[in-house]
Coordinates of C-alpha atoms in Angstrom, one line a residue:
M1301 CA 13.7 96.1 20.3
L1302 CA 10.5 93.4 19.5
S1303 CA 9.7 90.2 21.5
A1304 CA 9.1 87.0 21.3
R1305 CA 4.8 86.7 20.9
P1306 CA 3.5 84.1 23.9
G1307 CA 4.2 80.4 23.0
I1308 CA 6.7 80.8 20.7
S1309 CA 10.6 80.3 21.7
P1310 CA 12.5 83.0 20.7
Q1311 CA 14.6 82.3 17.6
R1312 CA 18.5 82.0 19.0
A1313 CA 20.9 84.3 17.3
V1314 CA 23.5 82.3 15.5
P1315 CA 27.2 84.3 16.1
A1316 CA 29.0 85.9 13.1
H1317 CA 32.2 83.4 13.6
A1318 CA 29.7 80.4 13.5
E1319 CA 27.9 81.7 10.1
R1320 CA 31.3 82.3 8.6
A1321 CA 32.7 79.1 9.7
G1322 CA 29.7 77.1 7.9
L1323 CA 29.7 78.9 5.0
L1324 CA 33.5 78.3 4.6
S1325 CA 32.8 74.1 5.3
L1326 CA 30.2 75.0 2.5
L1327 CA 32.3 76.5 0.0
V1328 CA 35.6 74.2 1.2
T1329 CA 32.8 71.0 0.3
L1330 CA 31.6 72.4 -3.3
L1331 CA 35.4 72.8 -4.2
W1332 CA 36.6 69.9 -3.1
G1333 CA 33.4 68.0 -4.8
A1334 CA 34.5 69.9 -8.3
A1335 CA 38.0 68.6 -7.6
W1336 CA 36.7 65.4 -7.1
I1337 CA 34.5 65.4 -10.2
A1338 CA 37.8 66.9 -12.7
G1339 CA 39.4 63.9 -11.7
L1340 CA 38.1 61.7 -14.0
M1341 CA 38.2 64.1 -16.9
R1342 CA 40.8 62.2 -18.6
S1343 CA 40.6 60.7 -22.2
G1344 CA 42.8 57.7 -22.5
L1345 CA 42.3 54.9 -20.6
G1346 CA 45.0 53.5 -18.1
E1347 CA 46.6 50.2 -19.5
P1348 CA 46.2 47.6 -18.2
D1349 CA 43.4 48.1 -15.6
E1350 CA 40.9 50.8 -16.8
G1351 CA 41.3 49.3 -20.7
R1352 CA 40.4 45.8 -19.3
Y1353 CA 37.5 46.8 -17.0
A1354 CA 35.8 49.4 -19.1
E1355 CA 35.9 47.3 -21.7
V1356 CA 34.2 44.3 -20.2
A1357 CA 31.6 46.3 -19.0
R1358 CA 30.8 47.9 -22.4
E1359 CA 30.7 44.2 -23.5
M1360 CA 28.2 43.3 -21.0
L1361 CA 25.9 46.2 -22.2
A1362 CA 26.4 45.6 -25.9
S1363 CA 25.8 42.0 -25.4
G1364 CA 22.9 42.0 -23.0
D1365 CA 24.3 38.9 -21.1
W1366 CA 24.9 40.4 -17.3
I1367 CA 25.9 37.0 -16.3
T1368 CA 29.2 36.2 -18.2
P1369 CA 31.9 38.9 -18.3
R1370 CA 34.0 38.9 -21.4
L1371 CA 37.3 40.6 -22.5
D1372 CA 37.6 41.1 -26.1
G1373 CA 35.0 38.4 -26.5
F1374 CA 36.9 36.1 -24.6
L1375 CA 35.6 35.1 -21.1
F1376 CA 36.8 36.8 -18.7
F1377 CA 36.1 35.0 -14.8
D1378 CA 39.1 37.2 -12.9
K1379 CA 36.6 39.0 -11.1
P1380 CA 32.8 39.5 -9.7
P1381 CA 30.6 41.6 -11.5
L1382 CA 29.5 44.6 -9.3
H1383 CA 32.2 46.7 -10.9
Y1384 CA 30.9 45.9 -14.7
W1385 CA 27.3 46.1 -13.7
G1386 CA 27.7 49.4 -11.8
T1387 CA 29.6 50.9 -14.5
A1388 CA 27.3 49.1 -17.6
A1389 CA 24.4 50.8 -16.0
A1390 CA 26.6 54.1 -16.0
Y1391 CA 27.3 53.8 -20.0
A1392 CA 23.4 53.0 -20.6
L1393 CA 22.4 56.2 -19.0
L1394 CA 25.5 58.5 -19.5
G1395 CA 27.6 57.3 -22.7
T1396 CA 30.5 55.0 -23.1
E1397 CA 32.8 57.2 -22.3
P1398 CA 36.4 57.3 -20.4
W1399 CA 35.0 59.5 -17.6
V1400 CA 32.1 57.2 -17.4
A1401 CA 34.2 54.0 -16.9
R1402 CA 35.5 55.7 -13.8
L1403 CA 32.5 57.1 -12.2
W1404 CA 32.2 53.7 -10.1
G1405 CA 35.0 54.4 -8.6
A1406 CA 34.8 57.5 -7.7
L1407 CA 31.2 57.1 -6.3
A1408 CA 32.1 54.1 -4.1
G1409 CA 35.1 56.5 -2.6
L1410 CA 32.0 58.9 -1.7
L1411 CA 30.6 56.4 -0.3
A1412 CA 33.5 55.2 1.8
I1413 CA 33.8 59.3 2.8
A1414 CA 30.7 59.4 4.0
A1415 CA 30.3 56.2 6.0
V1416 CA 33.7 57.1 7.7
A1417 CA 32.4 60.5 8.9
W1418 CA 29.1 58.8 10.1
A1419 CA 31.0 56.7 12.1
G1420 CA 33.5 59.0 13.9
W1421 CA 30.8 61.5 14.2
R1422 CA 28.5 58.5 16.1
V1423 CA 31.1 57.3 18.3
W1424 CA 33.6 60.4 18.7
G1425 CA 31.6 63.3 17.7
R1426 CA 31.4 65.7 14.9
A1427 CA 35.2 66.8 15.0
A1428 CA 36.6 63.6 14.7
G1429 CA 34.2 62.3 11.9
F1430 CA 35.1 65.0 9.8
Y1431 CA 38.4 64.8 10.3
A1432 CA 38.5 61.0 9.6
A1433 CA 36.5 61.8 6.3
T1434 CA 38.9 64.7 5.0
I1435 CA 42.1 62.4 5.9
L1436 CA 40.4 59.8 3.6
G1437 CA 39.3 62.0 0.6
S1438 CA 42.6 63.9 0.5
S1439 CA 45.5 61.0 1.0
L1440 CA 47.2 60.3 -1.8
L1441 CA 46.4 56.2 -2.5
F1442 CA 43.0 56.5 -1.8
A1443 CA 42.2 60.1 -3.7
T1444 CA 43.8 58.3 -6.6
S1445 CA 42.3 54.7 -6.6
A1446 CA 38.9 56.3 -6.8
H1447 CA 39.7 58.0 -9.9
V1448 CA 41.2 55.1 -11.6
G1449 CA 39.1 52.3 -13.2
T1450 CA 40.1 49.8 -10.8
L1451 CA 37.8 47.0 -8.7
D1452 CA 39.8 47.6 -5.5
L1453 CA 38.2 51.0 -4.1
G1454 CA 34.7 48.9 -4.9
V1455 CA 35.5 46.3 -2.4
A1456 CA 37.7 48.5 0.0
A1457 CA 34.1 51.0 0.2
F1458 CA 32.1 48.4 0.9
L1459 CA 34.1 47.1 3.6
A1460 CA 34.1 50.6 4.9
L1461 CA 30.6 50.8 4.5
G1462 CA 30.1 46.9 6.6
M1463 CA 32.9 48.4 9.6
A1464 CA 30.8 51.8 10.0
C1465 CA 28.0 50.0 10.3
F1466 CA 29.7 48.0 13.0
V1467 CA 31.1 50.5 15.0
V1468 CA 28.1 52.4 15.1
A1469 CA 26.0 49.0 16.5
Q1470 CA 28.3 48.1 18.5
F1471 CA 30.0 51.6 20.0
D1472 CA 27.2 54.2 19.7
P1473 CA 25.2 53.7 22.7
A1474 CA 22.4 56.1 21.2
S1475 CA 21.7 53.4 18.0
A1476 CA 21.1 50.4 20.3
S1477 CA 17.6 50.4 19.4
R1478 CA 18.6 49.8 15.6
R1479 CA 20.9 47.3 16.2
T1480 CA 19.7 45.0 14.2
A1481 CA 18.9 47.1 11.5
L1482 CA 22.4 48.3 11.4
N1483 CA 23.8 44.8 11.5
L1484 CA 21.6 43.7 8.6
G1485 CA 22.9 46.6 6.8
M1486 CA 26.9 45.3 8.1
W1487 CA 26.0 41.8 6.2
A1488 CA 24.5 43.6 2.6
A1489 CA 27.5 45.8 2.8
L1490 CA 29.9 42.5 3.3
A1491 CA 28.0 40.8 0.2
L1492 CA 28.5 43.8 -2.3
A1493 CA 31.8 43.6 -0.9
V1494 CA 32.1 39.4 -1.8
L1495 CA 30.6 40.8 -5.2
S1496 CA 33.1 43.7 -5.8
K1497 CA 36.3 41.4 -5.6
G1498 CA 35.5 37.8 -4.4
L1499 CA 36.3 36.1 -0.9
I1500 CA 38.0 39.2 0.9
G1501 CA 34.8 40.5 1.3
V1502 CA 33.9 38.5 4.1
V1503 CA 37.5 36.8 4.8
L1504 CA 39.0 39.9 6.1
P1505 CA 36.6 41.5 8.2
G1506 CA 36.0 37.8 9.6
M1507 CA 39.7 37.6 10.4
V1508 CA 39.5 41.0 12.1
L1509 CA 36.5 40.0 14.1
A1510 CA 38.0 37.0 15.5
V1511 CA 41.2 39.1 16.8
Y1512 CA 39.0 41.7 18.0
M1513 CA 37.3 39.3 20.2
L1514 CA 40.7 37.0 21.0
W1515 CA 41.9 40.7 22.4
Q1516 CA 38.6 41.6 24.2
R1517 CA 38.6 38.4 25.4
D1518 CA 34.6 38.8 24.6
W1519 CA 33.1 36.1 22.4
R1520 CA 29.5 37.5 23.3
V1521 CA 29.8 39.6 20.3
L1522 CA 28.6 36.9 18.4
G1523 CA 25.5 37.1 20.1
R1524 CA 25.5 41.0 18.9
V1525 CA 25.8 40.9 14.9
S1526 CA 22.5 38.7 13.8
L1527 CA 24.8 36.2 12.7
L1528 CA 22.2 33.9 11.1
P1529 CA 19.9 36.2 9.7
G1530 CA 22.9 38.0 8.4
L1531 CA 24.4 35.1 6.8
V1532 CA 21.0 34.3 5.2
L1533 CA 21.2 38.1 3.6
L1534 CA 24.6 37.4 2.7
L1535 CA 24.2 34.6 0.7
A1536 CA 20.9 35.9 -0.7
V1537 CA 22.7 38.7 -2.1
S1538 CA 26.0 37.2 -3.3
A1539 CA 25.3 33.9 -3.9
P1540 CA 22.8 34.0 -7.0
W1541 CA 25.6 35.3 -9.1
F1542 CA 28.0 32.3 -8.4
I1543 CA 25.4 30.0 -8.9
E1544 CA 24.4 31.1 -12.2
V1545 CA 27.6 31.8 -13.9
T1546 CA 29.2 28.5 -12.2
R1547 CA 25.7 26.7 -13.9
R1548 CA 26.2 28.3 -17.4
H1549 CA 30.4 27.6 -17.0
S1550 CA 31.2 24.9 -15.5
E1551 CA 35.0 25.9 -15.7
F1552 CA 34.4 29.1 -13.8
F1553 CA 34.6 27.6 -10.3
D1554 CA 38.3 26.1 -10.4
Y1555 CA 39.2 29.1 -11.8
F1556 CA 37.6 32.0 -10.1
F1557 CA 37.7 29.9 -6.1
I1558 CA 41.1 28.0 -6.7
R1559 CA 43.5 29.9 -8.7
E1560 CA 42.6 33.4 -8.4
H1561 CA 42.3 33.3 -4.6
F1562 CA 44.2 30.4 -3.0
T1563 CA 47.1 30.0 -5.8
R1564 CA 47.5 33.5 -6.1
F1565 CA 47.6 33.9 -2.5
L1566 CA 49.8 30.8 -1.7
T1567 CA 52.1 31.0 -5.3
S1568 CA 53.5 33.6 -7.2
A1569 CA 51.9 32.4 -10.3
D1570 CA 51.5 35.5 -11.7
N1571 CA 54.9 37.1 -10.7
R1572 CA 53.2 39.6 -8.3
G1573 CA 55.5 39.0 -5.2
K1574 CA 57.2 42.0 -3.8
P1575 CA 60.1 43.0 -1.3
P1576 CA 59.6 42.2 2.2
G1577 CA 57.5 45.3 3.8
F1578 CA 56.7 46.4 0.6
F1579 CA 53.3 47.6 1.9
L1580 CA 54.6 50.2 4.7
P1581 CA 56.2 52.5 2.5
V1582 CA 53.0 51.8 0.7
V1583 CA 50.7 52.8 3.4
L1584 CA 53.1 56.0 4.7
L1585 CA 53.3 57.5 1.2
G1586 CA 49.6 56.6 0.6
L1587 CA 48.2 58.5 3.6
F1588 CA 50.3 61.7 2.1
P1589 CA 49.8 64.8 3.2
W1590 CA 48.5 63.1 6.3
T1591 CA 51.2 60.8 7.3
A1592 CA 52.6 63.4 9.6
L1593 CA 49.9 62.4 11.8
V1594 CA 50.3 58.5 12.1
P1595 CA 51.9 58.2 16.1
F1596 CA 55.6 57.6 15.2
S1597 CA 55.6 59.3 19.0
R1598 CA 54.6 58.7 22.5
S1599 CA 52.6 61.6 22.6
G1600 CA 50.6 60.4 19.7
W1601 CA 49.8 57.2 20.4
R1602 CA 48.0 59.0 23.7
A1603 CA 46.2 61.0 21.5
M1604 CA 45.0 58.0 19.3
W1605 CA 44.6 55.5 22.2
S1606 CA 42.3 55.6 25.3
G1607 CA 41.7 51.2 25.5
A1608 CA 38.0 51.5 24.3
P1609 CA 37.0 48.8 22.6
V1610 CA 36.4 50.5 19.3
D1611 CA 40.1 51.2 19.9
R1612 CA 40.8 47.6 19.4
L1613 CA 38.5 47.0 16.6
L1614 CA 40.1 49.9 14.4
L1615 CA 43.6 48.8 15.5
A1616 CA 42.9 45.1 14.7
W1617 CA 41.2 46.4 11.2
V1618 CA 44.6 48.1 10.2
G1619 CA 46.9 45.2 11.6
V1620 CA 44.8 41.8 10.2
V1621 CA 44.9 43.9 6.5
F1622 CA 48.9 44.5 7.0
V1623 CA 49.5 41.3 7.8
F1624 CA 47.1 39.9 5.4
F1625 CA 48.7 41.5 2.0
S1626 CA 51.6 41.3 3.5
I1627 CA 52.2 37.5 3.4
S1628 CA 50.6 37.3 0.1
H1629 CA 52.1 36.0 -2.8
S1630 CA 50.2 38.5 -4.9
Q1631 CA 50.8 42.3 -3.6
L1632 CA 50.3 45.2 -5.8
P1633 CA 49.7 48.9 -4.4
F1634 CA 46.0 49.0 -4.5
Y1635 CA 45.4 46.0 -2.5
I1636 CA 46.1 47.3 0.7
L1637 CA 43.1 50.3 0.4
P1638 CA 40.9 48.1 2.7
L1639 CA 42.9 49.6 5.3
F1640 CA 42.5 53.3 4.3
P1641 CA 39.4 53.3 6.0
A1642 CA 39.8 52.7 9.7
A1643 CA 43.7 54.7 9.1
A1644 CA 41.4 57.5 8.5
L1645 CA 39.0 57.0 11.4
L1646 CA 41.7 56.6 13.7
L1647 CA 44.2 59.5 12.8
G1648 CA 40.5 61.5 12.2
R1649 CA 40.9 61.1 16.3
I1650 CA 44.3 62.0 16.7
A1651 CA 43.9 65.6 15.1
A1652 CA 40.7 66.2 17.0
R1653 CA 42.3 65.5 20.4
L1654 CA 45.9 67.0 19.6
P1655 CA 46.4 70.4 20.6
H1656 CA 46.9 73.1 18.2
E1657 CA 50.9 73.2 18.9
A1658 CA 50.9 69.5 18.6
L1659 CA 48.9 69.6 15.3
A1660 CA 50.7 73.1 13.8
R1661 CA 54.1 70.6 14.2
R1662 CA 52.9 67.8 12.2
M1663 CA 51.4 70.8 9.8
R1664 CA 54.9 72.0 10.1
V1665 CA 56.5 69.0 8.8
T1666 CA 54.1 68.6 6.1
A1667 CA 55.0 71.3 4.7
W1668 CA 59.0 70.6 4.4
A1669 CA 58.2 67.3 3.2
A1670 CA 55.9 68.2 0.7
A1671 CA 58.3 71.2 -0.6
I1672 CA 61.3 68.8 -0.5
A1673 CA 59.0 66.3 -3.1
A1674 CA 58.0 69.1 -5.1
A1675 CA 61.5 70.0 -5.5
A1676 CA 62.7 66.8 -6.2
A1677 CA 60.1 65.9 -8.9
L1678 CA 60.9 68.8 -10.7
A1679 CA 64.5 68.6 -11.0
V1680 CA 64.0 64.8 -12.2
A1681 CA 61.1 66.4 -14.9
L1682 CA 63.9 69.0 -16.2
A1683 CA 66.5 66.2 -16.2
Q1684 CA 64.2 64.1 -18.4
R1685 CA 62.4 66.8 -20.6
H1686 CA 65.1 65.9 -24.0
D1687 CA 64.9 62.3 -23.5
P1688 CA 62.8 61.1 -26.1
A1689 CA 62.2 57.3 -24.3
H1690 CA 60.3 59.2 -21.4
A1691 CA 58.2 61.0 -23.5
G1692 CA 54.9 62.7 -21.3
M1693 CA 56.7 62.0 -18.0
P1694 CA 58.3 65.5 -17.7
S1695 CA 54.8 67.0 -17.7
A1696 CA 53.4 64.3 -15.7
L1697 CA 55.8 65.0 -13.0
G1698 CA 55.3 68.9 -13.6
G1699 CA 51.6 67.9 -12.7
L1700 CA 52.9 66.1 -9.3
A1701 CA 55.7 69.4 -8.4
A1702 CA 53.0 71.4 -9.1
G1703 CA 50.2 69.5 -6.6
L1704 CA 52.9 68.8 -4.0
A1705 CA 53.3 72.4 -4.0
I1706 CA 50.0 73.7 -3.4
M1707 CA 49.8 71.2 -0.4
A1708 CA 53.1 72.6 1.0
L1709 CA 51.6 76.0 0.5
A1710 CA 48.2 74.5 2.5
A1711 CA 50.1 73.1 5.0
G1712 CA 52.1 76.4 5.7
Y1713 CA 49.1 78.4 6.0
A1714 CA 47.6 75.5 8.3
T1715 CA 50.5 76.0 10.5
G1716 CA 49.7 79.7 10.9
R1717 CA 46.2 79.1 11.6
L1718 CA 47.1 76.9 14.3
T1719 CA 50.1 78.9 15.7
R1720 CA 48.0 82.1 15.9
H1721 CA 44.7 81.9 15.7
R1722 CA 44.3 78.1 17.3
H1723 CA 41.7 76.9 14.3
H1724 CA 41.8 73.5 14.4
D1725 CA 39.2 73.1 11.2
A1726 CA 40.3 75.6 9.3
A1727 CA 43.6 74.5 9.3
M1728 CA 42.5 70.8 8.3
H1729 CA 39.9 72.5 5.7
A1730 CA 42.8 74.1 4.0
L1731 CA 45.0 70.7 3.4
A1732 CA 42.3 68.4 3.2
L1733 CA 40.9 70.8 -0.2
A1734 CA 44.9 71.3 -1.2
G1735 CA 45.4 67.4 -0.9
I1736 CA 42.4 66.8 -3.5
V1737 CA 43.3 69.2 -5.6
G1738 CA 47.2 68.4 -5.9
W1739 CA 46.5 64.9 -6.4
T1740 CA 43.4 66.0 -9.0
I1741 CA 46.3 68.2 -11.0
T1742 CA 48.8 65.4 -10.8
L1743 CA 45.9 62.7 -12.1
L1744 CA 45.4 65.2 -15.1
A1745 CA 49.2 65.9 -16.1
S1746 CA 49.5 62.3 -16.0
Q1747 CA 47.6 61.7 -19.3
A1748 CA 50.6 63.3 -21.0
W1749 CA 52.4 59.6 -20.1
V1750 CA 49.1 57.5 -19.6
G1751 CA 47.5 58.5 -23.2
P1752 CA 49.8 58.1 -25.9
R1753 CA 50.0 54.4 -24.0
S1754 CA 46.6 53.7 -24.1
G1755 CA 43.9 52.6 -26.9
E1756 CA 42.6 56.0 -27.5
P1757 CA 45.6 57.0 -30.4
V1758 CA 45.2 53.6 -31.6
A1759 CA 41.9 53.6 -32.4
R1760 CA 42.6 56.9 -33.8
L1761 CA 45.2 56.2 -36.2
M1762 CA 43.0 53.3 -37.4
A1763 CA 39.5 55.3 -37.7
P1764 CA 40.1 56.8 -41.6
A1765 CA 40.8 52.8 -42.9
L1766 CA 37.7 50.9 -41.1
T1767 CA 34.8 50.4 -42.4
V1768 CA 32.2 47.8 -40.9
D1769 CA 33.8 44.4 -42.0
T1770 CA 37.7 45.9 -41.8
P1771 CA 39.5 43.2 -40.0
V1772 CA 41.5 44.4 -36.7
Y1773 CA 44.4 42.9 -35.0
M1774 CA 46.9 43.3 -32.2
V1775 CA 50.4 42.0 -33.0
G1776 CA 52.7 40.7 -30.2
G1777 CA 50.8 42.9 -27.4
F1778 CA 47.7 43.4 -25.8
V1779 CA 46.3 46.8 -25.3
R1780 CA 43.3 46.1 -23.5
G1781 CA 41.1 49.6 -23.8
L1782 CA 41.6 49.3 -27.9
P1783 CA 38.3 47.1 -28.3
F1784 CA 36.5 50.2 -26.1
Y1785 CA 37.5 52.8 -28.2
L1786 CA 36.5 50.7 -31.7
E1787 CA 33.6 49.3 -29.8
R1788 CA 34.4 46.0 -31.4
P1789 CA 36.5 42.7 -30.9
V1790 CA 40.0 42.9 -31.7
T1791 CA 42.1 39.9 -33.3
I1792 CA 45.2 38.8 -31.4
V1793 CA 47.9 37.7 -32.8
A1794 CA 50.9 35.9 -30.8
Q1795 CA 50.8 37.0 -27.0
D1796 CA 50.6 35.0 -23.6
R1797 CA 49.2 37.8 -21.0
D1798 CA 47.7 35.9 -17.9
D1799 CA 44.0 37.9 -18.6
L1800 CA 44.0 36.6 -21.7
T1801 CA 45.2 33.3 -22.2
P1802 CA 43.1 30.9 -19.5
F1803 CA 40.2 31.0 -21.7
I1804 CA 41.6 31.7 -25.4
D1805 CA 39.9 29.0 -27.0
S1806 CA 36.2 30.5 -25.9
R1807 CA 36.4 33.4 -29.1
P1808 CA 36.9 30.4 -31.8
G1809 CA 38.8 33.1 -34.7
G1810 CA 39.8 35.4 -32.5
Y1811 CA 43.5 34.5 -31.3
L1812 CA 46.0 33.6 -33.8
P1813 CA 49.1 31.6 -32.2
T1814 CA 52.0 32.9 -34.7
L1815 CA 53.2 35.2 -36.6
E1816 CA 53.0 32.8 -39.4
A1817 CA 49.4 32.6 -39.3
F1818 CA 48.7 36.4 -38.9
E1819 CA 51.0 36.8 -42.1
A1820 CA 48.8 34.3 -43.9
R1821 CA 45.7 35.8 -43.4
W1822 CA 47.0 39.2 -43.9
R1823 CA 48.4 38.6 -47.1
A1824 CA 45.4 37.1 -48.2
S1825 CA 42.6 39.9 -47.3
A1826 CA 42.1 42.7 -49.3
H1827 CA 42.0 45.1 -46.2
G1828 CA 42.8 45.2 -42.5
V1829 CA 44.4 47.3 -39.7
A1830 CA 47.1 46.0 -37.1
L1831 CA 49.0 47.3 -34.0
V1832 CA 52.2 45.6 -34.0
D1833 CA 54.4 45.9 -31.4
A1834 CA 57.9 46.6 -32.4
R1835 CA 59.7 42.9 -32.0
A1836 CA 56.9 41.8 -34.5
M1837 CA 57.2 44.6 -36.5
A1838 CA 61.2 44.0 -37.1
V1839 CA 59.9 40.1 -37.9
L1840 CA 57.5 41.0 -40.1
Q1841 CA 59.2 43.8 -42.0
Q1842 CA 62.3 41.2 -42.7
H1843 CA 59.4 39.1 -44.3
R1844 CA 58.2 42.4 -46.4
L1845 CA 54.7 42.2 -45.3
P1846 CA 52.8 44.5 -47.7
Y1847 CA 51.4 47.3 -45.3
V1848 CA 50.7 51.2 -45.6
L1849 CA 52.3 52.8 -42.4
L1850 CA 49.2 55.0 -40.5
G1851 CA 51.4 55.9 -37.8
R1852 CA 54.0 54.9 -34.8
L1853 CA 53.0 55.2 -30.8
P1854 CA 54.7 54.1 -28.0
T1855 CA 52.2 50.8 -27.9
G1856 CA 53.6 49.8 -31.7
F1857 CA 53.6 50.6 -34.9
V1858 CA 49.6 51.1 -36.6
I1859 CA 49.5 49.8 -40.0
A1860 CA 47.0 48.9 -42.5
R1861 CA 46.8 46.7 -45.3
Q1862 CA 45.8 49.0 -48.2
P1863 CA 45.5 53.1 -47.9
A1864 CA 43.0 54.8 -46.0
R1865 CA 40.1 56.4 -48.2

């Protein structure tokens, strides 16, 4: 037996089970990361959002104008620029590829997961922080949105970072000496949230803070958030772009702040209203496979609620976000994403505090729910397999069934680990890994449905008939990703989509208002290619428009003025 040398402390032996647990955690993390990256590898940009935002970023890089967003050459002021900046920078480094178009959202998702893990660890300990991160990173709505190129995940991620900084600054006694730095980090995160999607980046946390202070009856919180320097930092980071784009385009202010914020919130101008209670099933289903952790019972509430101020802050966050978007006249599922980081923190704490038997019961419920849902998805897939109107949907549903089956098996395994071996970590590891693998399989399988309806197959059919100066048209429809795949602007014919028409005059010659105008230009030209939707194609065939059919897709007919060379 060796003795330690004088003055040197002997190394403490690491227990074998702790070493195995560490290796297991590392392996699961690597597998989880591989699945997270694999979820980006889909070639067809989904319509309309993925195609739209991928193309705005591509045009920003190609033009060198990092101030004015454009879609197919038309002014596009629906959203602020941070997502476009990040995606355009990724294009410059990695190339203009569909998976790169999704990279900003995937990285933002990792930022939110890390922020939640950090906040939970600092306030409640390692287990609660780890469980909160695994829940967030493998829940249905969050995991899928992080792999779809939209702006909603970015604002949710920066709000999560701001919330995490506030939680640690206010509720972690060990961080009291760093409160000012944490506060400034919070304000910087909120500024980036504003640059991601507008005023909700400050409106939502401001409302949460007001509700929290009323609940706590403590207005002194305002003195602990570095209010004045924080507001200066917020404006210094977020205001310059708004000022410059307004200076260049006087119409921006009214459109962005009035129409896109107040008009859409208060009216049904964009026909995005939903039935009352729309977001309740979105949240419950969006949390799957962790929905069973939601405290539907008294014991569940006891596991979450301690009466501490941090509990009230997180519950206020969940409640404010839910009510805010529920009363809005513009509702889409991804809008509710800012609720999920706070919900994950609360559910992570529940998972850490529940006894093994109670957590096992919830895992058993999850296993049965996933198995039943998998069987239902498979049954629908089999029923639609010979229906040409649903081409691609059986494959997509088959992928969903496979993913849910994996989750059912993992939840069953987790139940056994909890009941026989009382291993909380192993159970949470298993279901988290199964969750992200299952949703990745679902995303990849969805390509069978999304891909044929994207701009990719249209561009592939058009390619043989294209030269440098060949005009390209979209007639009666607007596949937003087509300019991305063609890397050139497309002339739009006879359509009235709300993300294009507000600034339809900003690209002279890029829009033809009628089929008659298109026919005249087509007949007068020696060459050209077009994507024509079915309704417009029927009219053009009646008018005996000269064309060569290159192919037919779910998005329409691809035609050329003359045969491909």
